[in-house]
PDB file of C-alpha atoms and ligand atoms in Angstrom:
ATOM      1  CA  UNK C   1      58.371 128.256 -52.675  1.00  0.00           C
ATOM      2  CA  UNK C   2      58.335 126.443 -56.140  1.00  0.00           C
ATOM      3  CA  UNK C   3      59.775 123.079 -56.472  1.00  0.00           C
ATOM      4  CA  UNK C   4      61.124 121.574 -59.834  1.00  0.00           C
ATOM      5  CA  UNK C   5      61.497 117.837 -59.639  1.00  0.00           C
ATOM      6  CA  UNK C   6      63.510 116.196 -62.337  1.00  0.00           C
ATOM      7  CA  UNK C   7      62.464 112.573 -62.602  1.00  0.00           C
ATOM      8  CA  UNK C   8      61.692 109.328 -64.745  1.00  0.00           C
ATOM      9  CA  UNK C   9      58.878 109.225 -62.806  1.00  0.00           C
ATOM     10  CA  UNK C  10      56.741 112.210 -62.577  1.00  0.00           C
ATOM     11  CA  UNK C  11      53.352 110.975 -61.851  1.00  0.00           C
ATOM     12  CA  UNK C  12      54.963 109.077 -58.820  1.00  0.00           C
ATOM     13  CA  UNK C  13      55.993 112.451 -57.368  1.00  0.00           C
ATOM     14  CA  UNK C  14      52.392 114.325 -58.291  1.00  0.00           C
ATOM     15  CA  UNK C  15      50.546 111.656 -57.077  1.00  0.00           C
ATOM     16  CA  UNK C  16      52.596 111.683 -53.466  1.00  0.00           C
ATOM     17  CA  UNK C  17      52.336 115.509 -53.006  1.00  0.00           C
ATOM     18  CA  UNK C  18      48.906 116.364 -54.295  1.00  0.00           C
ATOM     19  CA  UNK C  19      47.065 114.855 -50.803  1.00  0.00           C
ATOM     20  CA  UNK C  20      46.855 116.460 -47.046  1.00  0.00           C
ATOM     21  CA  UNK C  21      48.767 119.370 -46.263  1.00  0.00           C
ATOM     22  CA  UNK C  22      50.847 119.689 -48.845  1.00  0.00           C
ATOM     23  CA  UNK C  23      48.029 119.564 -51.284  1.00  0.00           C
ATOM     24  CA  UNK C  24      45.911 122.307 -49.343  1.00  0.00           C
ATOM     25  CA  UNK C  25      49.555 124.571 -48.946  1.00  0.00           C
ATOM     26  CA  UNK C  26      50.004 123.711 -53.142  1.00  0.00           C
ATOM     27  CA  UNK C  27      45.836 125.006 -53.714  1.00  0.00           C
ATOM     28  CA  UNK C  28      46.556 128.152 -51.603  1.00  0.00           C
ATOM     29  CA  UNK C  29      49.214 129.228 -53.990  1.00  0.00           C
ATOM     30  CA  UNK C  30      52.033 128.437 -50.767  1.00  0.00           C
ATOM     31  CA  UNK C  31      53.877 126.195 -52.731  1.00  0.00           C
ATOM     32  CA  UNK C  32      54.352 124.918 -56.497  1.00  0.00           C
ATOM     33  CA  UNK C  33      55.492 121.334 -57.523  1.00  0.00           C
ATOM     34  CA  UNK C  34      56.251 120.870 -60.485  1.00  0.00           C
ATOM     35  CA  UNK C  35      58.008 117.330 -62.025  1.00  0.00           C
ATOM     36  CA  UNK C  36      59.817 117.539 -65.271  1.00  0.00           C
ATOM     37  CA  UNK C  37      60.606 114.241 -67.091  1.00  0.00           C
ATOM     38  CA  UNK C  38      63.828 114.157 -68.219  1.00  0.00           C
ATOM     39  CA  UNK C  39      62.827 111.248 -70.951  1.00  0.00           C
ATOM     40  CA  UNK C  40      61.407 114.463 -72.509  1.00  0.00           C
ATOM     41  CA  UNK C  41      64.806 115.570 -73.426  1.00  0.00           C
ATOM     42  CA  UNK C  42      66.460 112.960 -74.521  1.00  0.00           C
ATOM     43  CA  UNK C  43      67.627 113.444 -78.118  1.00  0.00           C
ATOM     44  CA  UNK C  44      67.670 109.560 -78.450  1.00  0.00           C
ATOM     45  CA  UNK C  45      65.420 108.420 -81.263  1.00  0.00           C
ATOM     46  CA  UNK C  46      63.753 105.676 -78.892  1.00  0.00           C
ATOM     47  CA  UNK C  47      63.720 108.192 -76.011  1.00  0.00           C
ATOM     48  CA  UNK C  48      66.651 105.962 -73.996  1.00  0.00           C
ATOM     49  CA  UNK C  49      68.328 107.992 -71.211  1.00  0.00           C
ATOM     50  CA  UNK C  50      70.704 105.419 -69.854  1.00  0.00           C
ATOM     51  CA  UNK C  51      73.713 103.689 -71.232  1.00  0.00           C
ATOM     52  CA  UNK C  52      76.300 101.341 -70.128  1.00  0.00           C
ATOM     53  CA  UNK C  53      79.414 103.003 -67.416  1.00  0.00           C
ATOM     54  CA  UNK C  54      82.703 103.337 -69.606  1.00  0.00           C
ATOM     55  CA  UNK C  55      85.181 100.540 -67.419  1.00  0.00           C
ATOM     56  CA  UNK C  56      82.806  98.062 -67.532  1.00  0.00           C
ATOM     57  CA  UNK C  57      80.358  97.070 -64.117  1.00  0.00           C
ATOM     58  CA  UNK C  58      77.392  96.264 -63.222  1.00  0.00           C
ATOM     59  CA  UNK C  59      73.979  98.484 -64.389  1.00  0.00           C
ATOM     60  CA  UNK C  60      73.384 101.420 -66.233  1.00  0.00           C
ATOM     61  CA  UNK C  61      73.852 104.817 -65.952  1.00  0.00           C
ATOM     62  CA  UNK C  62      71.683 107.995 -66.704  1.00  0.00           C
ATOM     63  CA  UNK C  63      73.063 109.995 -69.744  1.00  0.00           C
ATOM     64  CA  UNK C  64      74.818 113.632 -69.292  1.00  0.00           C
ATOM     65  CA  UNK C  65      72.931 115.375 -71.769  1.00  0.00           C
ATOM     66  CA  UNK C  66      68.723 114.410 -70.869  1.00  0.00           C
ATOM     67  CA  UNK C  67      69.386 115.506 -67.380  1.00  0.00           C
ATOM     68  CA  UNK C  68      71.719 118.565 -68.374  1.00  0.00           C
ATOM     69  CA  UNK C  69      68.831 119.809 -71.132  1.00  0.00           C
ATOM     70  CA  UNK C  70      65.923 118.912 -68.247  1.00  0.00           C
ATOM     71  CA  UNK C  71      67.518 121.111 -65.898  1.00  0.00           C
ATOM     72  CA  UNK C  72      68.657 123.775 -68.603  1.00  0.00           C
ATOM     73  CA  UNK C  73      64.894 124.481 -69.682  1.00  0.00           C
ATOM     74  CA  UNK C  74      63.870 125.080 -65.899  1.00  0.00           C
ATOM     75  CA  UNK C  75      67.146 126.910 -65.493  1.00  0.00           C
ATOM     76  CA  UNK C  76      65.855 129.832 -68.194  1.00  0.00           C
ATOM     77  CA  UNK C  77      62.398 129.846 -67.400  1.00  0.00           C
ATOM     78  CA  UNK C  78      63.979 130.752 -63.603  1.00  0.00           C
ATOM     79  CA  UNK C  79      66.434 133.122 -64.977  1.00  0.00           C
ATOM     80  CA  UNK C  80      69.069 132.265 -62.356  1.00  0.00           C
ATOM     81  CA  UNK C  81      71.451 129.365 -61.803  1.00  0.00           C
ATOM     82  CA  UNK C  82      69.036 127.035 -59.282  1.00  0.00           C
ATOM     83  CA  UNK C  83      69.805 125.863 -56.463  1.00  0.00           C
ATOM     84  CA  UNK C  84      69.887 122.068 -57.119  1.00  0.00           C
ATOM     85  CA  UNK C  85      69.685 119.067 -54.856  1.00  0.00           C
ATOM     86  CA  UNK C  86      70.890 115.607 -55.719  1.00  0.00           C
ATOM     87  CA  UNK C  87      69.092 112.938 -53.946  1.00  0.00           C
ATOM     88  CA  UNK C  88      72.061 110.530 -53.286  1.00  0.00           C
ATOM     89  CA  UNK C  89      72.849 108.084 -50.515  1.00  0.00           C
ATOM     90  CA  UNK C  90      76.401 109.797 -50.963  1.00  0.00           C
ATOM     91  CA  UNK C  91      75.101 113.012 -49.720  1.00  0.00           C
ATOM     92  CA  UNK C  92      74.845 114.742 -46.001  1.00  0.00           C
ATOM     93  CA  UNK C  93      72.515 113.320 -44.076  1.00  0.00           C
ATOM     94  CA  UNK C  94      69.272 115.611 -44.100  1.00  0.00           C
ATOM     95  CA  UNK C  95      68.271 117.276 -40.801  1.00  0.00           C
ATOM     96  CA  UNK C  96      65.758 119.408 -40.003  1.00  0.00           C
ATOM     97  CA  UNK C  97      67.814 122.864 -39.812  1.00  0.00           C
ATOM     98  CA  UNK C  98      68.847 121.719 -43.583  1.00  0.00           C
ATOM     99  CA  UNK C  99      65.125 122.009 -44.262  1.00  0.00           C
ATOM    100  CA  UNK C 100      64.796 125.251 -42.707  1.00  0.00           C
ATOM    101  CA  UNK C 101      67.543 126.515 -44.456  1.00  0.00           C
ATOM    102  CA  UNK C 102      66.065 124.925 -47.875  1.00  0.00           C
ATOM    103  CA  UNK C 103      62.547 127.063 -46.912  1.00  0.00           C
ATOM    104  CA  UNK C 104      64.344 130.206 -47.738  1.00  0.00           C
ATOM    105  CA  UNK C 105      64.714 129.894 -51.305  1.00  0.00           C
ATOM    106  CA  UNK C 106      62.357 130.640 -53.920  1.00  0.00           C
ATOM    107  CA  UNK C 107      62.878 128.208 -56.088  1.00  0.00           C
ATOM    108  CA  UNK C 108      64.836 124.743 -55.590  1.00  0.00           C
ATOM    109  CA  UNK C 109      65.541 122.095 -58.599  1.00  0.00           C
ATOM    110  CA  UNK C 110      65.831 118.442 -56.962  1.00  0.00           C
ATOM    111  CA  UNK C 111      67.447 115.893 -59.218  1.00  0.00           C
ATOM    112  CA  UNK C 112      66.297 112.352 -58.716  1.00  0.00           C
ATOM    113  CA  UNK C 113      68.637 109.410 -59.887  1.00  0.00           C
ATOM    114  CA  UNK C 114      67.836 106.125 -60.977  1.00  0.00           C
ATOM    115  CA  UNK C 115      69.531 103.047 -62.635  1.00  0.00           C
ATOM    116  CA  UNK C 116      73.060 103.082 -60.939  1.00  0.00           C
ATOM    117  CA  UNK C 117      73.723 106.452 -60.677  1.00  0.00           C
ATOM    118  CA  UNK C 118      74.189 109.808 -63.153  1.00  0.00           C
ATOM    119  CA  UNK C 119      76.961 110.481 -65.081  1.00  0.00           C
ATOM    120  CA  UNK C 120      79.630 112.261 -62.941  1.00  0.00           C
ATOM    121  CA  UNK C 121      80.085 115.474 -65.770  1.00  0.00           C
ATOM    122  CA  UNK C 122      76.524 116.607 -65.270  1.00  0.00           C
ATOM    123  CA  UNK C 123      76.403 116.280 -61.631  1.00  0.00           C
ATOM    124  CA  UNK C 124      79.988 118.466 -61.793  1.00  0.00           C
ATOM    125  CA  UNK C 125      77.812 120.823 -63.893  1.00  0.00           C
ATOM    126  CA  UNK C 126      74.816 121.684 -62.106  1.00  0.00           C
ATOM    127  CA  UNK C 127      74.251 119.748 -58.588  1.00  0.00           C
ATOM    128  CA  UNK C 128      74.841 122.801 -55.793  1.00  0.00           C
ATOM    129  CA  UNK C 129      73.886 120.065 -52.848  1.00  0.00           C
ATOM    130  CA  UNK C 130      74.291 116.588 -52.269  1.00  0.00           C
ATOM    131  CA  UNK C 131      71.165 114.853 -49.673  1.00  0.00           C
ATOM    132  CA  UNK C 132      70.372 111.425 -48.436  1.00  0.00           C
ATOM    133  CA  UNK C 133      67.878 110.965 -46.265  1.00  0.00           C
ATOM    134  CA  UNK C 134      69.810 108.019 -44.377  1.00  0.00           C
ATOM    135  CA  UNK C 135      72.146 105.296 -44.593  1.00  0.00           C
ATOM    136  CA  UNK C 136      70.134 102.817 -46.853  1.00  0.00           C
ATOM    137  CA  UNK C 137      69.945 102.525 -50.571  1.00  0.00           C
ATOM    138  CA  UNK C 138      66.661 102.943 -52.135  1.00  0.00           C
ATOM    139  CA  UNK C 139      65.960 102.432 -55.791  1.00  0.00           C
ATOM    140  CA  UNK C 140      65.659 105.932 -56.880  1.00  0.00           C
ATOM    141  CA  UNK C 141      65.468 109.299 -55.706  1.00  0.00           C
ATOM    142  CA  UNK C 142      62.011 110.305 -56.185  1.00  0.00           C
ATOM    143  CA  UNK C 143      60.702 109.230 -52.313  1.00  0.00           C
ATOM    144  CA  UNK C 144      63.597 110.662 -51.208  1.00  0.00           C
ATOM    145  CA  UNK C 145      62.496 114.356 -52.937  1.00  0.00           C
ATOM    146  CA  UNK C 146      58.978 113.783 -51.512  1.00  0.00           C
ATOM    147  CA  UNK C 147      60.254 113.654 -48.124  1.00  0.00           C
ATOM    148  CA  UNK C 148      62.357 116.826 -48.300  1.00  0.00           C
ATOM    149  CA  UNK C 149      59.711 118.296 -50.175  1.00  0.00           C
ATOM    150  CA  UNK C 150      57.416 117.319 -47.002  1.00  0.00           C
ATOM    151  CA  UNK C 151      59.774 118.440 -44.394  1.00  0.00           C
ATOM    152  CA  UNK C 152      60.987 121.612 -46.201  1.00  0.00           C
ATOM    153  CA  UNK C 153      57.476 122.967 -46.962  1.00  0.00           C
ATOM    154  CA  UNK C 154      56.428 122.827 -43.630  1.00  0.00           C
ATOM    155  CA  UNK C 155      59.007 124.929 -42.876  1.00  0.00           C
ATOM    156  CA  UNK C 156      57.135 127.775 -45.676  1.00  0.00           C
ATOM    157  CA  UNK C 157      55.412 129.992 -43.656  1.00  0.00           C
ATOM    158  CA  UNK C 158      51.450 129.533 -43.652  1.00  0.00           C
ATOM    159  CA  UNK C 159      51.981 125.939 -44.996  1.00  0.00           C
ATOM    160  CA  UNK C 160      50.674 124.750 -41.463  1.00  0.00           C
ATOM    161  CA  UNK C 161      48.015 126.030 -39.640  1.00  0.00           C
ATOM    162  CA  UNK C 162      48.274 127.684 -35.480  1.00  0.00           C
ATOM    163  CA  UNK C 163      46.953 124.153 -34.507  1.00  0.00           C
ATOM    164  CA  UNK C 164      49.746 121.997 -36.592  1.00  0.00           C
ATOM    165  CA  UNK C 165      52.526 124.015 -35.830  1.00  0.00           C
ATOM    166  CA  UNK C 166      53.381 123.252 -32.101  1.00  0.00           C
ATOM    167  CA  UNK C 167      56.546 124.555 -31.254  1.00  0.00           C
ATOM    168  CA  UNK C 168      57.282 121.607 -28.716  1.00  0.00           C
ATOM    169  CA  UNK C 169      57.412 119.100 -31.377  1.00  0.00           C
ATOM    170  CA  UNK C 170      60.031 116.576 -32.395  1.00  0.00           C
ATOM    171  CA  UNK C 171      63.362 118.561 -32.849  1.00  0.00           C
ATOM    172  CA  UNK C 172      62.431 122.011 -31.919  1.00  0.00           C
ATOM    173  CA  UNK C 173      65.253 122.568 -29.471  1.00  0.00           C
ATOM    174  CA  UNK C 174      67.205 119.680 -30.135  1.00  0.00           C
ATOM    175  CA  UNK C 175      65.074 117.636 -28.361  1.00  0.00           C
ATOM    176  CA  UNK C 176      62.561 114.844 -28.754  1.00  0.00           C
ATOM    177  CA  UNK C 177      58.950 115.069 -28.667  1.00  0.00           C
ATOM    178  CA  UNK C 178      56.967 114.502 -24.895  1.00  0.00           C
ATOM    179  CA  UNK C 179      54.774 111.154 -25.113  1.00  0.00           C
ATOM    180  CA  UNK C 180      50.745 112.962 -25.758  1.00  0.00           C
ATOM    181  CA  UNK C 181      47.270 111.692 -24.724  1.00  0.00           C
ATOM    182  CA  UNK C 182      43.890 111.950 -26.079  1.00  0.00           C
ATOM    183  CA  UNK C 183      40.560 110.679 -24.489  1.00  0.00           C
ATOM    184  CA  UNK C 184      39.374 108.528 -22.866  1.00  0.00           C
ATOM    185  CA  UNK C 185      41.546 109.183 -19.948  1.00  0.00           C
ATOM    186  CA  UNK C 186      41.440 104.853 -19.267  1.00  0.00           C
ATOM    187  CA  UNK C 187      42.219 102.604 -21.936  1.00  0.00           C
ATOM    188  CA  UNK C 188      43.329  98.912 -21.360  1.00  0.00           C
ATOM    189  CA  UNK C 189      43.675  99.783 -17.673  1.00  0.00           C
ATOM    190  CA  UNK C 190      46.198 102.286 -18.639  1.00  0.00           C
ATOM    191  CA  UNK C 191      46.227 105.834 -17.566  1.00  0.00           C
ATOM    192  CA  UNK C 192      46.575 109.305 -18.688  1.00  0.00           C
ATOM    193  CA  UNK C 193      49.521 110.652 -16.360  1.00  0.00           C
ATOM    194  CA  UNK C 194      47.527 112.754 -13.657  1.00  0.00           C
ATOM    195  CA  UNK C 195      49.121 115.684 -14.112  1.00  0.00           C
ATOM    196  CA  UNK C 196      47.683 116.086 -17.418  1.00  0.00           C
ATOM    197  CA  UNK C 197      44.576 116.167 -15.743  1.00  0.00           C
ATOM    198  CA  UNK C 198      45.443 118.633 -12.919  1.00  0.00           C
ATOM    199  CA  UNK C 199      44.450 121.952 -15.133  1.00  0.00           C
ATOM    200  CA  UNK C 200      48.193 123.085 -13.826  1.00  0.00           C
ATOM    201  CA  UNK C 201      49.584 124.651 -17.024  1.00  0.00           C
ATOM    202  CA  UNK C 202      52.869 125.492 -15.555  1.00  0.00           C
ATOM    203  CA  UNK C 203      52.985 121.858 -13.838  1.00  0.00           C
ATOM    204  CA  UNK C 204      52.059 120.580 -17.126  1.00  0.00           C
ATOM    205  CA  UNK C 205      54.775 122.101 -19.051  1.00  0.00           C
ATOM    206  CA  UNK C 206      57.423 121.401 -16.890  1.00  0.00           C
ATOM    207  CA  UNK C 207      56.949 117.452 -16.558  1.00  0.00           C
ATOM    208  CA  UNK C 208      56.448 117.667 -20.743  1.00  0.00           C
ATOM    209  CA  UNK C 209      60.196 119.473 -20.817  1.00  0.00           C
ATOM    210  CA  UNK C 210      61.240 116.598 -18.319  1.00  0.00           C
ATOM    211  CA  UNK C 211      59.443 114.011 -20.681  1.00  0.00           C
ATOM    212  CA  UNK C 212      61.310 115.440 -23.739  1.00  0.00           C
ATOM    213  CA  UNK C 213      64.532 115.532 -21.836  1.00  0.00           C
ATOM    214  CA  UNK C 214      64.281 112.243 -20.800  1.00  0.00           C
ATOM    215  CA  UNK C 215      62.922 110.799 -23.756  1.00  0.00           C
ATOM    216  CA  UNK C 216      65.791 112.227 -25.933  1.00  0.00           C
ATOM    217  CA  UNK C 217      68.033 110.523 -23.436  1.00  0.00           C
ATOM    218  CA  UNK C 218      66.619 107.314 -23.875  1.00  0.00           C
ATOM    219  CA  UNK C 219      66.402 107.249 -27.449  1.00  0.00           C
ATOM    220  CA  UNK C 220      68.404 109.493 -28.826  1.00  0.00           C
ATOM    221  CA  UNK C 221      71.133 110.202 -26.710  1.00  0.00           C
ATOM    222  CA  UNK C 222      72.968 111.500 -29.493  1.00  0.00           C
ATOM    223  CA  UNK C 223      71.019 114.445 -30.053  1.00  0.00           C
ATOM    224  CA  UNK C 224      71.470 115.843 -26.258  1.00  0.00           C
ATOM    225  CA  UNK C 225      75.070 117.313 -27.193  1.00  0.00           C
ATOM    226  CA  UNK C 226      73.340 120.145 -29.306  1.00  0.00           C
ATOM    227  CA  UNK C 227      70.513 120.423 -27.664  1.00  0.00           C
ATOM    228  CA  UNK C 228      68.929 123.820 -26.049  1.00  0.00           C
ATOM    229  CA  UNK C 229      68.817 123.468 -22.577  1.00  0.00           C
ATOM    230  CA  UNK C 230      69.077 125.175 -19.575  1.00  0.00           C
ATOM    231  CA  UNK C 231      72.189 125.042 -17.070  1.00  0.00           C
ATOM    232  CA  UNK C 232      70.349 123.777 -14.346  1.00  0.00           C
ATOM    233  CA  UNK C 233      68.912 120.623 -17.211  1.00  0.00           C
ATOM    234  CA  UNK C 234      72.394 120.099 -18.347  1.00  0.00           C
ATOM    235  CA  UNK C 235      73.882 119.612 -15.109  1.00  0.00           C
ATOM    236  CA  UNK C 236      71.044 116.631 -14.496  1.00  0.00           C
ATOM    237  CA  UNK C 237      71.585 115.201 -17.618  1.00  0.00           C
ATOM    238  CA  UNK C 238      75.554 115.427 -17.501  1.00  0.00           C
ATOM    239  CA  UNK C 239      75.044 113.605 -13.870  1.00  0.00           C
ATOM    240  CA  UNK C 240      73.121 110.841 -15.137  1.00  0.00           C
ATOM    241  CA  UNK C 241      75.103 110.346 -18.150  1.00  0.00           C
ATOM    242  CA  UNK C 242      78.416 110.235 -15.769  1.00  0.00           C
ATOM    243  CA  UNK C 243      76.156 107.312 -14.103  1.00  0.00           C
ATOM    244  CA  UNK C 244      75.968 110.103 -10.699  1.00  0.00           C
ATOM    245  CA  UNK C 245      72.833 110.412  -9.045  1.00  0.00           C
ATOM    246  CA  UNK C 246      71.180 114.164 -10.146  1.00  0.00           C
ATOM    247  CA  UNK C 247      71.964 116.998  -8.290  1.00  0.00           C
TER     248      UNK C 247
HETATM  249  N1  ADE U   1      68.733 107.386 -53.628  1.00  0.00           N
HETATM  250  C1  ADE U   1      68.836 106.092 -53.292  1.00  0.00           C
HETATM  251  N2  ADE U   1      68.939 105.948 -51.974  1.00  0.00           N
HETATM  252  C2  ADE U   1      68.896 107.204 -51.431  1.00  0.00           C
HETATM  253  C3  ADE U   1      68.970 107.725 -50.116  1.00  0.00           C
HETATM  254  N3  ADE U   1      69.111 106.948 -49.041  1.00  0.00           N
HETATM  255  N4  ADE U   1      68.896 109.056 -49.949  1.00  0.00           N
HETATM  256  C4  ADE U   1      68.775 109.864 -51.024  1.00  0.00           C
HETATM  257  N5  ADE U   1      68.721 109.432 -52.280  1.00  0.00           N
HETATM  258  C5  ADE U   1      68.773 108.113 -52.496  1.00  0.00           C
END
């Protein structure tokens, strides 16, 4: 999976991908990062990319033809038309199955804004998707591309390792994570849950599916709608949602 960031700011994104897993997936070969500066195509003789909006308002806006050119010369080296992201609070709201859908290209172009925005004609020209990552305005897009960077490579298989990939975690199945425990089993008078202790695995797993069922239904109620779960779990969590005791 190569990534092909185009940024003001490309040391910002090297700097926040080169660490952890990530790193270790990019040294393998997994994955490529690459971040393009687009102030490296500006034509302007004092290498400005912004200008004032035509209409009048507040702030500036980032030039057509930097970010077109940027994009063009990763474009040809590719040989294909990219599929490129724009990192915009306007955008859908990025999920995980919009990361595992991103993990099946080969190469993805992420365009990050900064200033007030990009002009509209270039964005016509060569954006494919629109992605925030949630409904708060941050002052560019360049954390924004690190965390779908994050959450799409981990999606690249061999990027995490047997031991990282649990299949019970946060969202698999539509559902929350269960609350986990390490040692000692007493800390602060609190303790581990005994069935944790009981060497049960099938015990185990069920009161973790009940502790991720829950847990989603505490927190995230939202989330249960789509959710995978069985007929007999969404007859107890229809019950207790309807305020009715569970069957
Ligand atoms: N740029 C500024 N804020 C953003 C957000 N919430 N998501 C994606 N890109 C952004």
């Amino acid at each position: 999976m190569n990534f092909h960031i185009l940024t003001l700011f490309p040391d910002m994104i090297l700097q926040g991908l080169s660490t952890s897993i990530i790193g270790r997936a990019a040294e393998k070969g997994l994955l490529s990062i690459e971040a393009v500066n687009i102030r490296d195509y500006t034509t302007n003789k004092h290498k400005k990319v912004d200008d004032y909006p035509y209409g009048g308002g507040a702030g500036m806006l980032m030039q057509a033809q930097p970010v077109y050119d940027a994009w063009k010369s990763i474009a040809d080296r590719i040989g294909d038309k990219p599929r490129t992201v724009y990192l915009t609070p306007q955008g859908s709201v990025f999920k995980q199955n919009m990361a595992k859908n991103f993990a099946k290209e080969r190469d993805l172009v992420l365009l990050c804004g900064h200033y007030e925005g990009i002009d509209e004609r270039v964005l016509e020209e060569i954006v494919t998707d629109s992605v925030s990552i949630g409904d708060y305005v941050l002052t560019g897009g360049e954390l924004p591309a690190m965390v779908l960077v994050d959450a799409v490579s981990r999606m690249v298989p061999g990027v995490l390792t047997n031991d990282e990939s649990s299949l019970a975690e946060s969202f698999e199945g539509g559902l929350l994570e269960y609350p986990q425990y390490s040692r000692p089993e007493e800390w602060r008078g609190k303790k581990v849950p005994e069935i944790l202790l009981s060497g049960n695995h099938r015990k185990v797993e069920e009161w973790r599916r009940e502790q991720s069922i829950l847990r989603t239904m505490e927190r995230r109620p939202d989330l249960l709608a789509s959710a995978e779960l069985t007929e007999k779990e969404r007859k107890i969590t229809d019950s207790v949602k309807d305020g009715k005791n569970a069957p």
